Amino acid sequence: MPSEYAELMNAIFRDRPWDASPEAHVHDGGGDASARRPPRAPKGVTVGEVDLNGLGGECLTKPGNAGWVLYVHGGGYMSGSARERREVCQYIADMHGRNVMSCNYRLAPGHLWPAQIDDTLAAWEGVLARGVDPADVIVAGESAGGTLALSLAFALKERGMAQPGGIMALSPSVTQAESLPSHSANVATDYLLRDAVEKGALRMVYGGSECTEAFLRSPVVSPLYGDFAGLPPVFLSASDTECLVDDARVLYQRLCEAGHPAALDIRHGCPHAFQMFPRMPEARDALAAGFAFFDRQARA
């Protein structure tokens, strides 16, 4: 059974008024997330601002930590910020032994693709400019942020640039070119996304009807179709009741068929992008499974 906290978040998303417009894709529990007071940092965790190659963000550190996470927020490319993901980022810094840099990026509809991946690439360069070894960095993100984490690896591969040590894609969208079964089958149980995936809401960010099939199948847009050779280990996480669960499942299957190091963690009955709520037991378990996977890969 889902935890009480998962049920609570499901109820919040289920009962809030639904705006079917793509711009309404927001990952908070209601109200103006940017106006809410940020959560108090755990003891020993320091939160500060950071400039990542001209992009604003936050840096969360704790004495004794080793390694880094670059966290890329979700929100359908249309909402969200580093500040709004402070709770999960400071939880990672506190509980998983890695410092965190989280980045902002330009948002649609004011800024369409490729602004989002261009900014993520700039943030990556900003991390490395601070003297961080790329192999010591896990790039993580939820929803659209998870997609950007995967897309970043292909953007780096295209440019012959250094790869991170791992990719943690939490409830990502991995294809804009086709519909997967859960995109429609889970509409009634995904109270956050509802029918947005089924209707292809994200495509407006990529240019809407002007997108060609070849563009939609390019790995930076749809990581499902990419060649992962030379890319780092991939951890995928999703809920079995969200519309994007098949994105994680199908990508994991392809990675396994290619012999690429990967892990898949599916939790039951949680909302889309549940991993960003560390007060939810399922979120804590999913994050723990992800960091344990990367620890195993580092020892292999």
PDB file of C-alpha atoms in Angstrom:
ATOM      1  CA  MET A   1       0.000   0.000   0.000  1.00  0.00           C
ATOM      2  CA  PRO A   2       1.126   3.583  -0.588  1.00  0.00           C
ATOM      3  CA  SER A   3       2.313   5.451   2.485  1.00  0.00           C
ATOM      4  CA  GLU A   4       0.066   7.976   4.212  1.00  0.00           C
ATOM      5  CA  TYR A   5       2.187  10.779   2.798  1.00  0.00           C
ATOM      6  CA  ALA A   6       1.824   9.416  -0.740  1.00  0.00           C
ATOM      7  CA  GLU A   7      -1.927   9.201  -0.282  1.00  0.00           C
ATOM      8  CA  LEU A   8      -1.961  12.767   1.038  1.00  0.00           C
ATOM      9  CA  MET A   9      -0.104  14.114  -1.990  1.00  0.00           C
ATOM     10  CA  ASN A  10      -2.367  12.133  -4.307  1.00  0.00           C
ATOM     11  CA  ALA A  11      -5.372  13.717  -2.626  1.00  0.00           C
ATOM     12  CA  ILE A  12      -3.921  17.215  -2.931  1.00  0.00           C
ATOM     13  CA  PHE A  13      -3.257  16.800  -6.645  1.00  0.00           C
ATOM     14  CA  ARG A  14      -6.572  15.019  -7.242  1.00  0.00           C
ATOM     15  CA  ASP A  15      -8.684  17.681  -5.546  1.00  0.00           C
ATOM     16  CA  ARG A  16      -7.054  20.846  -6.866  1.00  0.00           C
ATOM     17  CA  PRO A  17      -8.706  22.618  -9.817  1.00  0.00           C
ATOM     18  CA  TRP A  18      -7.352  21.286 -13.094  1.00  0.00           C
ATOM     19  CA  ASP A  19      -6.059  23.625 -15.767  1.00  0.00           C
ATOM     20  CA  ALA A  20      -5.522  21.637 -18.944  1.00  0.00           C
ATOM     21  CA  SER A  21      -3.119  24.163 -20.436  1.00  0.00           C
ATOM     22  CA  PRO A  22       0.514  23.037 -20.667  1.00  0.00           C
ATOM     23  CA  GLU A  23       1.573  26.025 -18.563  1.00  0.00           C
ATOM     24  CA  ALA A  24      -0.301  24.537 -15.598  1.00  0.00           C
ATOM     25  CA  HIS A  25       2.194  21.685 -15.217  1.00  0.00           C
ATOM     26  CA  VAL A  26       3.471  22.583 -11.728  1.00  0.00           C
ATOM     27  CA  HIS A  27       5.056  20.160  -9.254  1.00  0.00           C
ATOM     28  CA  ASP A  28       4.026  21.672  -5.942  1.00  0.00           C
ATOM     29  CA  GLY A  29       1.157  20.943  -3.639  1.00  0.00           C
ATOM     30  CA  GLY A  30      -0.755  24.109  -4.469  1.00  0.00           C
ATOM     31  CA  GLY A  31      -0.339  27.849  -4.282  1.00  0.00           C
ATOM     32  CA  ASP A  32       2.611  29.948  -5.384  1.00  0.00           C
ATOM     33  CA  ALA A  33       5.606  27.728  -4.688  1.00  0.00           C
ATOM     34  CA  SER A  34       8.107  30.541  -5.212  1.00  0.00           C
ATOM     35  CA  ALA A  35       6.446  32.605  -2.490  1.00  0.00           C
ATOM     36  CA  ARG A  36       6.560  29.910   0.188  1.00  0.00           C
ATOM     37  CA  ARG A  37       9.225  29.949   2.852  1.00  0.00           C
ATOM     38  CA  PRO A  38      11.968  27.417   2.023  1.00  0.00           C
ATOM     39  CA  PRO A  39      12.340  24.452   4.383  1.00  0.00           C
ATOM     40  CA  ARG A  40      14.814  24.739   7.233  1.00  0.00           C
ATOM     41  CA  ALA A  41      18.149  23.159   6.429  1.00  0.00           C
ATOM     42  CA  PRO A  42      19.107  20.026   8.385  1.00  0.00           C
ATOM     43  CA  LYS A  43      21.796  20.444  11.017  1.00  0.00           C
ATOM     44  CA  GLY A  44      25.192  20.791   9.386  1.00  0.00           C
ATOM     45  CA  VAL A  45      23.872  21.555   5.888  1.00  0.00           C
ATOM     46  CA  THR A  46      24.771  24.977   4.511  1.00  0.00           C
ATOM     47  CA  VAL A  47      22.662  26.526   1.746  1.00  0.00           C
ATOM     48  CA  GLY A  48      24.012  29.316  -0.424  1.00  0.00           C
ATOM     49  CA  GLU A  49      23.617  30.869  -3.835  1.00  0.00           C
ATOM     50  CA  VAL A  50      25.813  29.775  -6.714  1.00  0.00           C
ATOM     51  CA  ASP A  51      26.524  31.149 -10.174  1.00  0.00           C
ATOM     52  CA  LEU A  52      26.877  28.368 -12.723  1.00  0.00           C
ATOM     53  CA  ASN A  53      28.238  29.964 -15.857  1.00  0.00           C
ATOM     54  CA  GLY A  54      25.801  32.854 -15.579  1.00  0.00           C
ATOM     55  CA  LEU A  55      22.862  30.777 -14.340  1.00  0.00           C
ATOM     56  CA  GLY A  56      21.544  31.219 -10.830  1.00  0.00           C
ATOM     57  CA  GLY A  57      21.217  28.286  -8.500  1.00  0.00           C
ATOM     58  CA  GLU A  58      21.916  26.946  -5.042  1.00  0.00           C
ATOM     59  CA  CYS A  59      24.844  25.122  -3.461  1.00  0.00           C
ATOM     60  CA  LEU A  60      24.145  22.797  -0.539  1.00  0.00           C
ATOM     61  CA  THR A  61      27.094  21.399   1.360  1.00  0.00           C
ATOM     62  CA  LYS A  62      27.825  19.422   4.504  1.00  0.00           C
ATOM     63  CA  PRO A  63      31.211  18.801   6.147  1.00  0.00           C
ATOM     64  CA  GLY A  64      32.547  15.354   5.334  1.00  0.00           C
ATOM     65  CA  ASN A  65      30.649  14.956   2.072  1.00  0.00           C
ATOM     66  CA  ALA A  66      32.512  13.657  -0.968  1.00  0.00           C
ATOM     67  CA  GLY A  67      31.351  14.029  -4.552  1.00  0.00           C
ATOM     68  CA  TRP A  68      28.629  16.166  -6.061  1.00  0.00           C
ATOM     69  CA  VAL A  69      25.137  16.090  -7.495  1.00  0.00           C
ATOM     70  CA  LEU A  70      24.039  18.536 -10.175  1.00  0.00           C
ATOM     71  CA  TYR A  71      20.284  18.680  -9.657  1.00  0.00           C
ATOM     72  CA  VAL A  72      18.059  19.858 -12.517  1.00  0.00           C
ATOM     73  CA  HIS A  73      14.506  20.728 -11.515  1.00  0.00           C
ATOM     74  CA  GLY A  74      11.380  19.578 -13.327  1.00  0.00           C
ATOM     75  CA  GLY A  75       8.142  21.379 -14.109  1.00  0.00           C
ATOM     76  CA  GLY A  76       7.413  20.570 -17.741  1.00  0.00           C
ATOM     77  CA  TYR A  77      10.089  23.069 -18.856  1.00  0.00           C
ATOM     78  CA  MET A  78       7.563  25.727 -17.847  1.00  0.00           C
ATOM     79  CA  SER A  79       7.871  26.091 -14.097  1.00  0.00           C
ATOM     80  CA  GLY A  80      10.123  25.292 -11.164  1.00  0.00           C
ATOM     81  CA  SER A  81      13.419  26.571  -9.804  1.00  0.00           C
ATOM     82  CA  ALA A  82      16.438  25.533  -7.798  1.00  0.00           C
ATOM     83  CA  ARG A  83      14.901  27.196  -4.744  1.00  0.00           C
ATOM     84  CA  GLU A  84      11.732  25.121  -5.082  1.00  0.00           C
ATOM     85  CA  ARG A  85      13.792  21.921  -5.064  1.00  0.00           C
ATOM     86  CA  ARG A  86      15.741  22.880  -1.968  1.00  0.00           C
ATOM     87  CA  GLU A  87      14.030  20.257   0.194  1.00  0.00           C
ATOM     88  CA  VAL A  88      15.150  17.291  -1.870  1.00  0.00           C
ATOM     89  CA  CYS A  89      18.588  18.796  -2.516  1.00  0.00           C
ATOM     90  CA  GLN A  90      19.321  19.414   1.133  1.00  0.00           C
ATOM     91  CA  TYR A  91      18.037  15.931   1.945  1.00  0.00           C
ATOM     92  CA  ILE A  92      20.565  14.491  -0.524  1.00  0.00           C
ATOM     93  CA  ALA A  93      23.357  16.590   0.985  1.00  0.00           C
ATOM     94  CA  ASP A  94      22.362  15.525   4.484  1.00  0.00           C
ATOM     95  CA  MET A  95      21.698  11.822   3.956  1.00  0.00           C
ATOM     96  CA  HIS A  96      23.688  10.653   0.944  1.00  0.00           C
ATOM     97  CA  GLY A  97      27.158  12.084   1.450  1.00  0.00           C
ATOM     98  CA  ARG A  98      27.242  14.318  -1.622  1.00  0.00           C
ATOM     99  CA  ASN A  99      27.164  18.067  -1.925  1.00  0.00           C
ATOM    100  CA  VAL A 100      24.605  19.460  -4.351  1.00  0.00           C
ATOM    101  CA  MET A 101      24.505  22.251  -6.898  1.00  0.00           C
ATOM    102  CA  SER A 102      21.057  22.929  -8.324  1.00  0.00           C
ATOM    103  CA  CYS A 103      20.512  25.137 -11.342  1.00  0.00           C
ATOM    104  CA  ASN A 104      17.859  27.350 -12.845  1.00  0.00           C
ATOM    105  CA  TYR A 105      17.232  27.432 -16.578  1.00  0.00           C
ATOM    106  CA  ARG A 106      15.108  29.456 -18.961  1.00  0.00           C
ATOM    107  CA  LEU A 107      11.463  28.396 -19.037  1.00  0.00           C
ATOM    108  CA  ALA A 108       8.768  28.089 -21.679  1.00  0.00           C
ATOM    109  CA  PRO A 109       6.632  29.555 -23.068  1.00  0.00           C
ATOM    110  CA  GLY A 110       8.919  32.584 -23.018  1.00  0.00           C
ATOM    111  CA  HIS A 111      11.894  30.433 -24.001  1.00  0.00           C
ATOM    112  CA  LEU A 112      11.384  27.408 -26.224  1.00  0.00           C
ATOM    113  CA  TRP A 113      13.773  24.528 -26.912  1.00  0.00           C
ATOM    114  CA  PRO A 114      16.777  24.402 -27.065  1.00  0.00           C
ATOM    115  CA  ALA A 115      17.015  27.036 -24.306  1.00  0.00           C
ATOM    116  CA  GLN A 116      16.505  24.395 -21.609  1.00  0.00           C
ATOM    117  CA  ILE A 117      19.238  22.007 -22.744  1.00  0.00           C
ATOM    118  CA  ASP A 118      21.561  24.903 -23.627  1.00  0.00           C
ATOM    119  CA  ASP A 119      21.257  26.180 -20.064  1.00  0.00           C
ATOM    120  CA  THR A 120      21.729  22.719 -18.567  1.00  0.00           C
ATOM    121  CA  LEU A 121      24.900  22.355 -20.615  1.00  0.00           C
ATOM    122  CA  ALA A 122      26.041  25.784 -19.418  1.00  0.00           C
ATOM    123  CA  ALA A 123      25.367  24.754 -15.815  1.00  0.00           C
ATOM    124  CA  TRP A 124      27.444  21.592 -16.334  1.00  0.00           C
ATOM    125  CA  GLU A 125      30.304  23.705 -17.630  1.00  0.00           C
ATOM    126  CA  GLY A 126      29.863  25.944 -14.613  1.00  0.00           C
ATOM    127  CA  VAL A 127      30.229  22.985 -12.278  1.00  0.00           C
ATOM    128  CA  LEU A 128      33.442  21.874 -13.974  1.00  0.00           C
ATOM    129  CA  ALA A 129      34.789  25.440 -13.945  1.00  0.00           C
ATOM    130  CA  ARG A 130      34.790  25.192 -10.159  1.00  0.00           C
ATOM    131  CA  GLY A 131      37.410  22.444 -10.360  1.00  0.00           C
ATOM    132  CA  VAL A 132      35.035  19.522  -9.851  1.00  0.00           C
ATOM    133  CA  ASP A 133      36.037  16.191 -11.424  1.00  0.00           C
ATOM    134  CA  PRO A 134      33.186  15.206 -13.800  1.00  0.00           C
ATOM    135  CA  ALA A 135      33.486  11.581 -12.674  1.00  0.00           C
ATOM    136  CA  ASP A 136      32.575  12.741  -9.153  1.00  0.00           C
ATOM    137  CA  VAL A 137      29.239  14.215 -10.287  1.00  0.00           C
ATOM    138  CA  ILE A 138      25.849  12.545 -10.575  1.00  0.00           C
ATOM    139  CA  VAL A 139      23.410  14.530 -12.703  1.00  0.00           C
ATOM    140  CA  ALA A 140      19.933  14.105 -11.249  1.00  0.00           C
ATOM    141  CA  GLY A 141      16.502  15.537 -11.824  1.00  0.00           C
ATOM    142  CA  GLU A 142      12.788  14.797 -11.649  1.00  0.00           C
ATOM    143  CA  SER A 143      10.287  14.831 -14.525  1.00  0.00           C
ATOM    144  CA  ALA A 144      11.552  17.297 -17.166  1.00  0.00           C
ATOM    145  CA  GLY A 145      14.698  17.594 -15.056  1.00  0.00           C
ATOM    146  CA  GLY A 146      15.207  13.861 -15.371  1.00  0.00           C
ATOM    147  CA  THR A 147      14.806  14.185 -19.125  1.00  0.00           C
ATOM    148  CA  LEU A 148      17.373  16.996 -19.153  1.00  0.00           C
ATOM    149  CA  ALA A 149      19.789  14.824 -17.156  1.00  0.00           C
ATOM    150  CA  LEU A 150      19.589  12.194 -19.897  1.00  0.00           C
ATOM    151  CA  SER A 151      19.620  14.781 -22.693  1.00  0.00           C
ATOM    152  CA  LEU A 152      22.707  16.407 -21.220  1.00  0.00           C
ATOM    153  CA  ALA A 153      24.664  13.173 -21.618  1.00  0.00           C
ATOM    154  CA  PHE A 154      23.852  13.099 -25.345  1.00  0.00           C
ATOM    155  CA  ALA A 155      24.654  16.787 -25.744  1.00  0.00           C
ATOM    156  CA  LEU A 156      28.027  16.120 -24.124  1.00  0.00           C
ATOM    157  CA  LYS A 157      28.596  13.096 -26.345  1.00  0.00           C
ATOM    158  CA  GLU A 158      27.865  15.159 -29.474  1.00  0.00           C
ATOM    159  CA  ARG A 159      30.480  17.688 -28.362  1.00  0.00           C
ATOM    160  CA  GLY A 160      33.084  15.178 -27.208  1.00  0.00           C
ATOM    161  CA  MET A 161      32.928  16.567 -23.677  1.00  0.00           C
ATOM    162  CA  ALA A 162      33.498  14.779 -20.369  1.00  0.00           C
ATOM    163  CA  GLN A 163      30.579  12.757 -19.017  1.00  0.00           C
ATOM    164  CA  PRO A 164      29.338  12.748 -15.421  1.00  0.00           C
ATOM    165  CA  GLY A 165      29.798   9.740 -13.193  1.00  0.00           C
ATOM    166  CA  GLY A 166      26.110   8.846 -13.313  1.00  0.00           C
ATOM    167  CA  ILE A 167      22.613   9.889 -14.369  1.00  0.00           C
ATOM    168  CA  MET A 168      19.678   9.723 -11.968  1.00  0.00           C
ATOM    169  CA  ALA A 169      16.503  10.210 -14.013  1.00  0.00           C
ATOM    170  CA  LEU A 170      13.435  10.381 -11.769  1.00  0.00           C
ATOM    171  CA  SER A 171      10.084  10.024 -13.552  1.00  0.00           C
ATOM    172  CA  PRO A 172      11.544  11.246 -16.873  1.00  0.00           C
ATOM    173  CA  SER A 173       9.873  11.586 -20.249  1.00  0.00           C
ATOM    174  CA  VAL A 174      12.090   9.744 -22.740  1.00  0.00           C
ATOM    175  CA  THR A 175      10.164   9.986 -26.018  1.00  0.00           C
ATOM    176  CA  GLN A 176       8.344  12.774 -27.808  1.00  0.00           C
ATOM    177  CA  ALA A 177       7.949  10.698 -30.973  1.00  0.00           C
ATOM    178  CA  GLU A 178       5.506   8.024 -29.848  1.00  0.00           C
ATOM    179  CA  SER A 179       2.898   7.208 -27.245  1.00  0.00           C
ATOM    180  CA  LEU A 180       3.613   4.458 -24.730  1.00  0.00           C
ATOM    181  CA  PRO A 181       0.795   2.442 -23.108  1.00  0.00           C
ATOM    182  CA  SER A 182       0.959   4.118 -19.688  1.00  0.00           C
ATOM    183  CA  HIS A 183       0.578   7.564 -21.274  1.00  0.00           C
ATOM    184  CA  SER A 184      -3.118   6.797 -21.643  1.00  0.00           C
ATOM    185  CA  ALA A 185      -3.635   3.826 -19.307  1.00  0.00           C
ATOM    186  CA  ASN A 186      -2.624   5.789 -16.190  1.00  0.00           C
ATOM    187  CA  VAL A 187      -4.493   9.024 -16.893  1.00  0.00           C
ATOM    188  CA  ALA A 188      -7.033   8.173 -14.192  1.00  0.00           C
ATOM    189  CA  THR A 189      -4.366   7.516 -11.540  1.00  0.00           C
ATOM    190  CA  ASP A 190      -1.843  10.252 -12.350  1.00  0.00           C
ATOM    191  CA  TYR A 191      -3.454  13.224 -10.628  1.00  0.00           C
ATOM    192  CA  LEU A 192      -0.613  15.578 -11.497  1.00  0.00           C
ATOM    193  CA  LEU A 193      -0.073  14.976 -15.212  1.00  0.00           C
ATOM    194  CA  ARG A 194      -3.549  13.608 -16.003  1.00  0.00           C
ATOM    195  CA  ASP A 195      -3.878  13.629 -19.810  1.00  0.00           C
ATOM    196  CA  ALA A 196      -1.034  16.073 -20.508  1.00  0.00           C
ATOM    197  CA  VAL A 197       1.318  13.321 -21.696  1.00  0.00           C
ATOM    198  CA  GLU A 198      -1.363  11.621 -23.770  1.00  0.00           C
ATOM    199  CA  LYS A 199      -2.054  14.931 -25.527  1.00  0.00           C
ATOM    200  CA  GLY A 200       1.635  15.637 -26.100  1.00  0.00           C
ATOM    201  CA  ALA A 201       1.677  18.826 -24.032  1.00  0.00           C
ATOM    202  CA  LEU A 202       5.475  18.971 -23.953  1.00  0.00           C
ATOM    203  CA  ARG A 203       5.686  19.205 -27.727  1.00  0.00           C
ATOM    204  CA  MET A 204       4.793  22.895 -27.626  1.00  0.00           C
ATOM    205  CA  VAL A 205       8.142  23.452 -25.906  1.00  0.00           C
ATOM    206  CA  TYR A 206       9.904  21.820 -28.869  1.00  0.00           C
ATOM    207  CA  GLY A 207       7.991  23.824 -31.468  1.00  0.00           C
ATOM    208  CA  GLY A 208       4.585  22.127 -31.654  1.00  0.00           C
ATOM    209  CA  SER A 209       3.353  21.104 -35.094  1.00  0.00           C
ATOM    210  CA  GLU A 210       6.563  22.330 -36.718  1.00  0.00           C
ATOM    211  CA  CYS A 211       8.555  19.457 -35.216  1.00  0.00           C
ATOM    212  CA  THR A 212       9.698  16.821 -37.684  1.00  0.00           C
ATOM    213  CA  GLU A 213       9.790  13.117 -36.882  1.00  0.00           C
ATOM    214  CA  ALA A 214      13.572  13.129 -37.201  1.00  0.00           C
ATOM    215  CA  PHE A 215      13.842  15.993 -34.725  1.00  0.00           C
ATOM    216  CA  LEU A 216      11.532  14.292 -32.217  1.00  0.00           C
ATOM    217  CA  ARG A 217      13.620  11.106 -32.448  1.00  0.00           C
ATOM    218  CA  SER A 218      16.941  12.862 -31.901  1.00  0.00           C
ATOM    219  CA  PRO A 219      18.527  11.579 -28.672  1.00  0.00           C
ATOM    220  CA  VAL A 220      18.830  15.018 -27.081  1.00  0.00           C
ATOM    221  CA  VAL A 221      15.052  15.457 -27.435  1.00  0.00           C
ATOM    222  CA  SER A 222      14.041  11.808 -26.942  1.00  0.00           C
ATOM    223  CA  PRO A 223      16.794   9.885 -25.103  1.00  0.00           C
ATOM    224  CA  LEU A 224      15.012   6.590 -25.759  1.00  0.00           C
ATOM    225  CA  TYR A 225      16.435   6.490 -29.295  1.00  0.00           C
ATOM    226  CA  GLY A 226      20.033   7.263 -28.429  1.00  0.00           C
ATOM    227  CA  ASP A 227      23.132   5.084 -28.373  1.00  0.00           C
ATOM    228  CA  PHE A 228      24.248   5.022 -24.746  1.00  0.00           C
ATOM    229  CA  ALA A 229      27.719   3.694 -25.541  1.00  0.00           C
ATOM    230  CA  GLY A 230      30.231   5.850 -23.724  1.00  0.00           C
ATOM    231  CA  LEU A 231      27.594   7.286 -21.390  1.00  0.00           C
ATOM    232  CA  PRO A 232      27.605   6.768 -17.602  1.00  0.00           C
ATOM    233  CA  PRO A 233      25.463   4.364 -15.567  1.00  0.00           C
ATOM    234  CA  VAL A 234      21.765   5.253 -15.498  1.00  0.00           C
ATOM    235  CA  PHE A 235      19.340   4.965 -12.585  1.00  0.00           C
ATOM    236  CA  LEU A 236      15.636   5.239 -13.437  1.00  0.00           C
ATOM    237  CA  SER A 237      12.777   5.671 -10.984  1.00  0.00           C
ATOM    238  CA  ALA A 238       9.010   5.985 -11.395  1.00  0.00           C
ATOM    239  CA  SER A 239       5.656   5.193  -9.806  1.00  0.00           C
ATOM    240  CA  ASP A 240       3.498   2.434 -11.256  1.00  0.00           C
ATOM    241  CA  THR A 241       0.465   4.741 -11.299  1.00  0.00           C
ATOM    242  CA  GLU A 242       2.006   7.672 -13.182  1.00  0.00           C
ATOM    243  CA  CYS A 243       1.708   8.228 -16.906  1.00  0.00           C
ATOM    244  CA  LEU A 244       5.464   8.153 -17.478  1.00  0.00           C
ATOM    245  CA  VAL A 245       6.150   4.793 -15.855  1.00  0.00           C
ATOM    246  CA  ASP A 246       6.537   3.098 -19.239  1.00  0.00           C
ATOM    247  CA  ASP A 247       9.155   5.689 -20.205  1.00  0.00           C
ATOM    248  CA  ALA A 248      11.338   4.371 -17.398  1.00  0.00           C
ATOM    249  CA  ARG A 249      10.492   0.745 -18.116  1.00  0.00           C
ATOM    250  CA  VAL A 250      11.112   0.861 -21.859  1.00  0.00           C
ATOM    251  CA  LEU A 251      14.367   2.801 -21.548  1.00  0.00           C
ATOM    252  CA  TYR A 252      15.573   0.386 -18.879  1.00  0.00           C
ATOM    253  CA  GLN A 253      14.776  -2.567 -21.125  1.00  0.00           C
ATOM    254  CA  ARG A 254      16.758  -1.050 -23.996  1.00  0.00           C
ATOM    255  CA  LEU A 255      19.700  -0.279 -21.734  1.00  0.00           C
ATOM    256  CA  CYS A 256      19.728  -3.859 -20.485  1.00  0.00           C
ATOM    257  CA  GLU A 257      19.569  -5.207 -24.051  1.00  0.00           C
ATOM    258  CA  ALA A 258      22.573  -3.038 -24.908  1.00  0.00           C
ATOM    259  CA  GLY A 259      24.497  -4.246 -21.842  1.00  0.00           C
ATOM    260  CA  HIS A 260      24.626  -0.746 -20.396  1.00  0.00           C
ATOM    261  CA  PRO A 261      24.830  -0.425 -16.586  1.00  0.00           C
ATOM    262  CA  ALA A 262      21.372   0.567 -15.418  1.00  0.00           C
ATOM    263  CA  ALA A 263      18.893   0.085 -12.601  1.00  0.00           C
ATOM    264  CA  LEU A 264      15.124   0.554 -12.389  1.00  0.00           C
ATOM    265  CA  ASP A 265      13.168   1.291  -9.224  1.00  0.00           C
ATOM    266  CA  ILE A 266       9.347   1.297  -9.353  1.00  0.00           C
ATOM    267  CA  ARG A 267       7.266   2.370  -6.363  1.00  0.00           C
ATOM    268  CA  HIS A 268       3.539   1.793  -5.930  1.00  0.00           C
ATOM    269  CA  GLY A 269       0.750   4.341  -5.881  1.00  0.00           C
ATOM    270  CA  CYS A 270       2.815   7.532  -5.723  1.00  0.00           C
ATOM    271  CA  PRO A 271       2.255  10.759  -7.655  1.00  0.00           C
ATOM    272  CA  HIS A 272       4.369  11.731 -10.610  1.00  0.00           C
ATOM    273  CA  ALA A 273       7.797  13.062  -9.555  1.00  0.00           C
ATOM    274  CA  PHE A 274       7.228  11.805  -6.000  1.00  0.00           C
ATOM    275  CA  GLN A 275      10.997  11.612  -5.465  1.00  0.00           C
ATOM    276  CA  MET A 276      11.141  15.370  -4.872  1.00  0.00           C
ATOM    277  CA  PHE A 277       9.190  14.937  -1.607  1.00  0.00           C
ATOM    278  CA  PRO A 278      11.710  13.380   0.812  1.00  0.00           C
ATOM    279  CA  ARG A 279       9.143  13.338   3.605  1.00  0.00           C
ATOM    280  CA  MET A 280       7.483  10.547   1.601  1.00  0.00           C
ATOM    281  CA  PRO A 281       8.924   7.130   2.554  1.00  0.00           C
ATOM    282  CA  GLU A 282       8.794   5.967  -1.063  1.00  0.00           C
ATOM    283  CA  ALA A 283      10.848   8.977  -2.128  1.00  0.00           C
ATOM    284  CA  ARG A 284      13.491   8.263   0.504  1.00  0.00           C
ATOM    285  CA  ASP A 285      13.616   4.622  -0.565  1.00  0.00           C
ATOM    286  CA  ALA A 286      13.931   5.501  -4.253  1.00  0.00           C
ATOM    287  CA  LEU A 287      16.752   7.962  -3.612  1.00  0.00           C
ATOM    288  CA  ALA A 288      18.527   5.452  -1.388  1.00  0.00           C
ATOM    289  CA  ALA A 289      18.242   2.806  -4.109  1.00  0.00           C
ATOM    290  CA  GLY A 290      19.718   5.224  -6.628  1.00  0.00           C
ATOM    291  CA  PHE A 291      22.737   6.237  -4.579  1.00  0.00           C
ATOM    292  CA  ALA A 292      23.337   2.611  -3.582  1.00  0.00           C
ATOM    293  CA  PHE A 293      23.380   1.713  -7.289  1.00  0.00           C
ATOM    294  CA  PHE A 294      26.011   4.365  -8.029  1.00  0.00           C
ATOM    295  CA  ASP A 295      28.076   3.245  -5.050  1.00  0.00           C
ATOM    296  CA  ARG A 296      28.069  -0.287  -6.433  1.00  0.00           C
ATOM    297  CA  GLN A 297      29.068   0.966  -9.869  1.00  0.00           C
ATOM    298  CA  ALA A 298      31.973   2.917  -8.386  1.00  0.00           C
ATOM    299  CA  ARG A 299      33.271  -0.228  -6.678  1.00  0.00           C
ATOM    300  CA  ALA A 300      32.840  -2.436  -9.757  1.00  0.00           C
TER     301      ALA A 300
END
